[in-house]
Tab-separated table of C-alpha atoms in Angstrom:
chain	number	residue	atom	x	y	z
H	284	GLY	CA	-5.614	15.723	-3.479
H	285	GLN	CA	-2.688	13.496	-3.679
H	286	GLN	CA	-0.192	14.372	-0.970
H	287	VAL	CA	2.508	12.289	-1.777
H	288	MET	CA	4.101	12.455	-5.577
H	289	GLN	CA	6.676	10.085	-6.504
H	290	ILE	CA	8.649	10.234	-9.960
H	291	PRO	CA	9.207	9.040	-12.405
H	292	GLN	CA	5.985	6.835	-12.838
H	293	TYR	CA	7.854	4.606	-14.708
H	294	GLN	CA	11.426	3.762	-15.487
H	295	HIS	CA	13.025	1.202	-17.872
H	296	VAL	CA	16.618	-0.113	-17.313
H	297	GLN	CA	18.712	-1.652	-18.443
H	298	GLU	CA	20.370	-4.874	-16.178
H	299	GLY	CA	22.911	-3.438	-13.779
H	300	GLU	CA	21.716	0.147	-14.127
H	301	ASP	CA	21.179	2.720	-11.641
H	302	PHE	CA	17.639	3.287	-10.293
H	303	THR	CA	16.194	6.552	-8.586
H	304	THR	CA	13.126	6.716	-7.553
H	305	TYR	CA	11.911	9.920	-5.621
H	306	CYS	CA	9.067	11.291	-3.098
H	307	ASN	CA	7.583	14.631	-2.620
H	308	SER	CA	5.255	15.619	-0.060
H	309	SER	CA	3.584	19.230	-0.018
H	310	THR	CA	3.885	18.465	4.033
H	311	THR	CA	6.545	18.311	6.630
H	312	LEU	CA	6.453	13.611	7.060
H	313	SER	CA	7.217	12.680	10.787
H	314	ASN	CA	8.616	9.629	9.295
H	315	ILE	CA	8.871	8.041	5.885
H	316	GLN	CA	8.265	4.145	4.369
H	317	TRP	CA	9.111	2.801	1.259
H	318	TYR	CA	7.286	-0.809	0.119
H	319	LYS	CA	7.759	-2.871	-2.963
H	320	GLN	CA	5.150	-4.735	-5.111
H	321	ARG	CA	6.373	-6.900	-7.647
H	322	PRO	CA	3.914	-7.904	-10.361
H	323	GLY	CA	1.313	-9.311	-9.096
H	324	GLY	CA	1.811	-9.309	-5.665
H	325	HIS	CA	1.421	-7.165	-3.025
H	326	PRO	CA	3.545	-4.385	-1.228
H	327	VAL	CA	5.425	-5.530	1.364
H	328	PHE	CA	7.644	-3.193	3.950
H	329	LEU	CA	11.147	-2.363	2.811
H	330	ILE	CA	11.705	0.213	5.487
H	331	GLN	CA	10.940	3.307	7.526
H	332	LEU	CA	12.966	6.240	8.399
H	333	VAL	CA	12.302	9.022	10.869
H	334	LYS	CA	15.261	11.623	11.482
H	335	SER	CA	15.989	14.214	8.973
H	336	GLY	CA	19.212	14.010	6.659
H	337	GLU	CA	18.064	10.080	7.410
H	338	VAL	CA	20.192	7.660	5.178
H	339	LYS	CA	19.503	3.939	5.583
H	340	LYS	CA	20.997	0.862	2.908
H	341	GLN	CA	19.700	-2.676	2.828
H	342	LYS	CA	22.323	-4.093	-0.187
H	343	ARG	CA	22.043	-2.645	-3.073
H	344	LEU	CA	19.319	-0.141	-1.781
H	345	THR	CA	20.010	3.342	-0.286
H	346	PHE	CA	17.171	5.261	1.080
H	347	GLN	CA	17.374	8.960	2.265
H	348	PHE	CA	15.165	11.631	4.347
H	349	GLY	CA	15.180	14.758	3.673
H	350	GLU	CA	16.659	17.409	5.439
H	351	ALA	CA	13.317	19.150	5.502
H	352	LYS	CA	11.318	16.253	6.098
H	353	LYS	CA	9.562	16.768	3.287
H	354	ASN	CA	10.911	14.466	0.127
H	355	SER	CA	13.095	11.331	0.190
H	356	SER	CA	14.866	8.977	-2.396
H	357	LEU	CA	15.416	5.587	-3.386
H	358	HIS	CA	18.070	4.584	-5.128
H	359	ILE	CA	19.158	0.871	-6.033
H	360	THR	CA	22.634	0.297	-7.039
H	361	ALA	CA	23.270	-2.047	-10.523
H	362	THR	CA	19.395	-3.067	-10.932
H	363	GLN	CA	18.745	-7.075	-11.355
H	364	THR	CA	16.042	-8.602	-12.746
H	365	THR	CA	14.650	-9.551	-9.099
H	366	ASP	CA	15.025	-5.513	-8.498
H	367	VAL	CA	11.614	-5.589	-10.971
H	368	GLY	CA	8.213	-4.018	-9.679
H	369	THR	CA	6.556	-0.807	-7.841
H	370	TYR	CA	8.235	0.993	-5.166
H	371	PHE	CA	5.360	3.064	-2.898
H	372	CYS	CA	7.146	5.791	-0.264
H	373	ALA	CA	4.437	6.306	2.236
H	374	GLY	CA	4.220	9.494	4.963
H	375	VAL	CA	2.621	10.182	8.029
H	376	THR	CA	1.860	14.356	8.044
H	377	GLY	CA	-0.506	14.948	10.948
H	378	ASN	CA	-2.641	11.921	11.683
H	379	GLN	CA	-2.780	10.942	7.981
H	380	PHE	CA	-0.779	8.196	6.443
H	381	TYR	CA	-0.490	8.536	2.423
H	382	PHE	CA	1.161	6.269	-0.336
H	383	GLY	CA	2.896	7.932	-2.492
H	384	THR	CA	2.207	7.974	-6.509
H	385	GLY	CA	4.584	4.900	-7.315
H	386	THR	CA	7.162	4.336	-9.638
H	387	SER	CA	7.176	0.977	-11.802
H	388	LEU	CA	11.106	-0.542	-12.586
H	389	THR	CA	11.530	-2.462	-15.621
H	390	VAL	CA	14.669	-4.091	-15.790
H	391	ILE	CA	15.803	-5.263	-19.170
H	392	PRO	CA	17.776	-8.095	-19.078
T	144	ASP	CA	1.878	-19.462	7.731
T	145	THR	CA	-0.066	-16.725	6.115
T	146	ALA	CA	-0.176	-13.452	8.453
T	147	VAL	CA	-2.778	-11.550	6.505
T	148	SER	CA	-4.791	-13.699	4.541
T	149	GLN	CA	-7.816	-12.755	2.529
T	150	THR	CA	-10.524	-14.646	0.501
T	151	PRO	CA	-11.186	-15.122	-2.346
T	152	LYS	CA	-8.660	-13.883	-4.547
T	153	TYR	CA	-10.301	-13.666	-7.721
T	154	LEU	CA	-13.792	-12.521	-7.767
T	155	VAL	CA	-15.865	-11.795	-11.081
T	156	THR	CA	-19.489	-10.741	-10.973
T	157	GLN	CA	-21.507	-8.993	-12.280
T	158	MET	CA	-23.312	-5.652	-12.190
T	159	GLY	CA	-25.785	-5.040	-9.450
T	160	ASN	CA	-24.715	-8.286	-7.422
T	161	ASP	CA	-23.523	-7.893	-3.718
T	162	LYS	CA	-20.508	-9.821	-2.716
T	163	SER	CA	-17.936	-10.127	0.573
T	164	ILE	CA	-14.229	-10.500	0.429
T	165	LYS	CA	-12.758	-11.193	4.074
T	166	CYS	CA	-9.501	-10.952	5.894
T	167	GLU	CA	-8.096	-11.876	8.711
T	168	GLN	CA	-4.533	-11.412	10.410
T	169	ASN	CA	-2.830	-13.988	12.706
T	170	LEU	CA	-0.157	-11.389	13.697
T	171	GLY	CA	-1.997	-10.108	16.791
T	172	HIS	CA	-2.222	-6.680	15.710
T	173	ASP	CA	-4.694	-4.064	16.532
T	174	THR	CA	-5.553	-2.050	13.159
T	175	MET	CA	-7.050	-3.191	10.496
T	176	TYR	CA	-7.393	-1.926	6.812
T	177	TRP	CA	-9.136	-2.223	3.571
T	178	TYR	CA	-6.908	-0.397	0.861
T	179	LYS	CA	-8.217	-0.040	-3.075
T	180	GLN	CA	-5.718	-0.344	-5.929
T	181	ASP	CA	-6.688	0.665	-8.976
T	182	SER	CA	-5.676	-0.009	-12.829
T	183	LYS	CA	-2.338	3.409	-12.168
T	184	LYS	CA	-1.258	1.339	-9.131
T	185	PHE	CA	-2.633	4.458	-6.714
T	186	LEU	CA	-3.259	3.009	-3.744
T	187	LYS	CA	-6.033	4.303	-1.553
T	188	ILE	CA	-7.248	3.558	1.793
T	189	MET	CA	-10.939	3.015	2.239
T	190	PHE	CA	-11.250	2.138	6.315
T	191	SER	CA	-9.732	1.426	8.763
T	192	TYR	CA	-10.239	-0.124	12.333
T	193	ASN	CA	-8.782	-0.269	15.194
T	194	ASN	CA	-9.840	-2.950	17.792
T	195	LYS	CA	-13.019	-3.205	16.195
T	196	GLU	CA	-13.312	0.435	15.871
T	197	LEU	CA	-13.612	2.318	13.003
T	198	ILE	CA	-10.850	5.068	12.950
T	199	ILE	CA	-10.932	5.889	8.904
T	200	ASN	CA	-13.679	6.085	7.048
T	201	GLU	CA	-12.770	7.708	3.695
T	202	THR	CA	-15.014	9.204	0.615
T	203	VAL	CA	-16.134	5.872	-0.038
T	204	PRO	CA	-19.911	5.317	-1.579
T	205	ASN	CA	-21.947	3.786	1.398
T	206	ARG	CA	-22.718	0.836	-0.943
T	207	PHE	CA	-19.520	-0.351	0.647
T	208	SER	CA	-19.203	-1.435	4.867
T	209	PRO	CA	-16.815	-2.944	6.692
T	210	LYS	CA	-17.311	-5.473	9.577
T	211	SER	CA	-15.382	-6.205	11.849
T	212	PRO	CA	-16.202	-9.175	14.417
T	213	ASP	CA	-12.950	-9.142	16.368
T	214	LYS	CA	-9.796	-7.429	15.387
T	215	ALA	CA	-8.086	-10.382	14.209
T	216	HIS	CA	-10.971	-10.130	10.886
T	217	LEU	CA	-11.912	-7.107	8.815
T	218	ASN	CA	-14.606	-8.147	6.183
T	219	LEU	CA	-16.097	-5.523	3.473
T	220	HIS	CA	-18.964	-6.431	1.980
T	221	ILE	CA	-20.642	-4.425	-1.339
T	222	ASN	CA	-23.740	-4.055	-2.656
T	223	SER	CA	-24.735	-2.850	-5.649
T	224	LEU	CA	-21.636	-3.802	-7.535
T	225	GLU	CA	-20.579	-1.173	-10.502
T	226	LEU	CA	-17.996	-1.204	-13.513
T	227	GLY	CA	-15.936	1.188	-11.433
T	228	ASP	CA	-15.768	-1.085	-8.405
T	229	SER	CA	-13.436	-3.100	-10.941
T	230	ALA	CA	-10.393	-3.021	-8.860
T	231	VAL	CA	-7.477	-5.225	-6.341
T	232	TYR	CA	-8.334	-4.674	-2.923
T	233	PHE	CA	-6.278	-5.447	-0.522
T	234	CYS	CA	-6.317	-6.044	3.039
T	235	ALA	CA	-3.336	-4.734	5.724
T	236	SER	CA	-2.654	-4.486	9.061
T	237	SER	CA	-0.584	-3.284	11.753
T	238	GLN	CA	0.396	-3.265	15.057
T	239	VAL	CA	-0.669	0.196	15.987
T	240	PRO	CA	-2.905	2.694	13.905
T	241	PHE	CA	-0.278	3.624	10.986
T	242	ALA	CA	-0.047	7.472	12.251
T	243	LYS	CA	1.938	6.034	15.069
T	244	SER	CA	5.051	4.752	12.299
T	245	SER	CA	3.815	1.046	12.247
T	246	PRO	CA	4.379	-1.451	8.969
T	247	LEU	CA	1.947	-2.527	7.319
T	248	HIS	CA	1.347	-5.686	6.595
T	249	PHE	CA	-0.577	-6.888	3.361
T	250	GLY	CA	-2.977	-9.370	2.042
T	251	ASN	CA	-2.595	-11.380	-1.069
T	252	GLY	CA	-5.377	-9.202	-2.731
T	253	THR	CA	-8.675	-9.508	-4.139
T	254	ARG	CA	-9.009	-9.036	-8.148
T	255	LEU	CA	-12.408	-7.352	-8.391
T	256	THR	CA	-13.527	-8.114	-11.895
T	257	VAL	CA	-17.810	-6.391	-12.412
T	258	THR	CA	-18.840	-7.027	-15.914
């Protein structure tokens, strides 16, 4: 079954509102990666987190890796229409790599 | 220059036909993958090759056969296409197998429609 779940599956926000997607694994992850896929596009690597409790920022995006290394979050501050797309987490557990189920973000201008 | 390129971009074919998708990467990566993305956007690994050697072969019908003539190329051949094969197929590459924390670089995808 699916090892890495993301919530919510879909999110509609008004432009300027904040957005958060959560990634949860049933097992401890060695690391977590985040990808963004624009509509009609392909997944593009955003960032990788390795350490327990790690927090990284990219402009308006904040990525966090949980203390137990079983969950992660991506927070976008003051969304813009360019943030539209599907955000995937992806984690390594053992020798396996799993993509999360994805969160599709719609930003209403 | 395109890093990971796959062709064709669109493929429309009838049930029962055989088709191939080609993928090439110019990043010098050792590992290449095929992913299938369904209508719900789930990304499912199908195959992975490291230096031309098959390292991941998920539960995929044996109608799907990957072939890696060299580490820069990974092609996917599909026999006897079925309606359920309709999806977007992504080729990807990474410097080392992803279990070693190497980011994936994806191609633009091939949208396969089986009628």
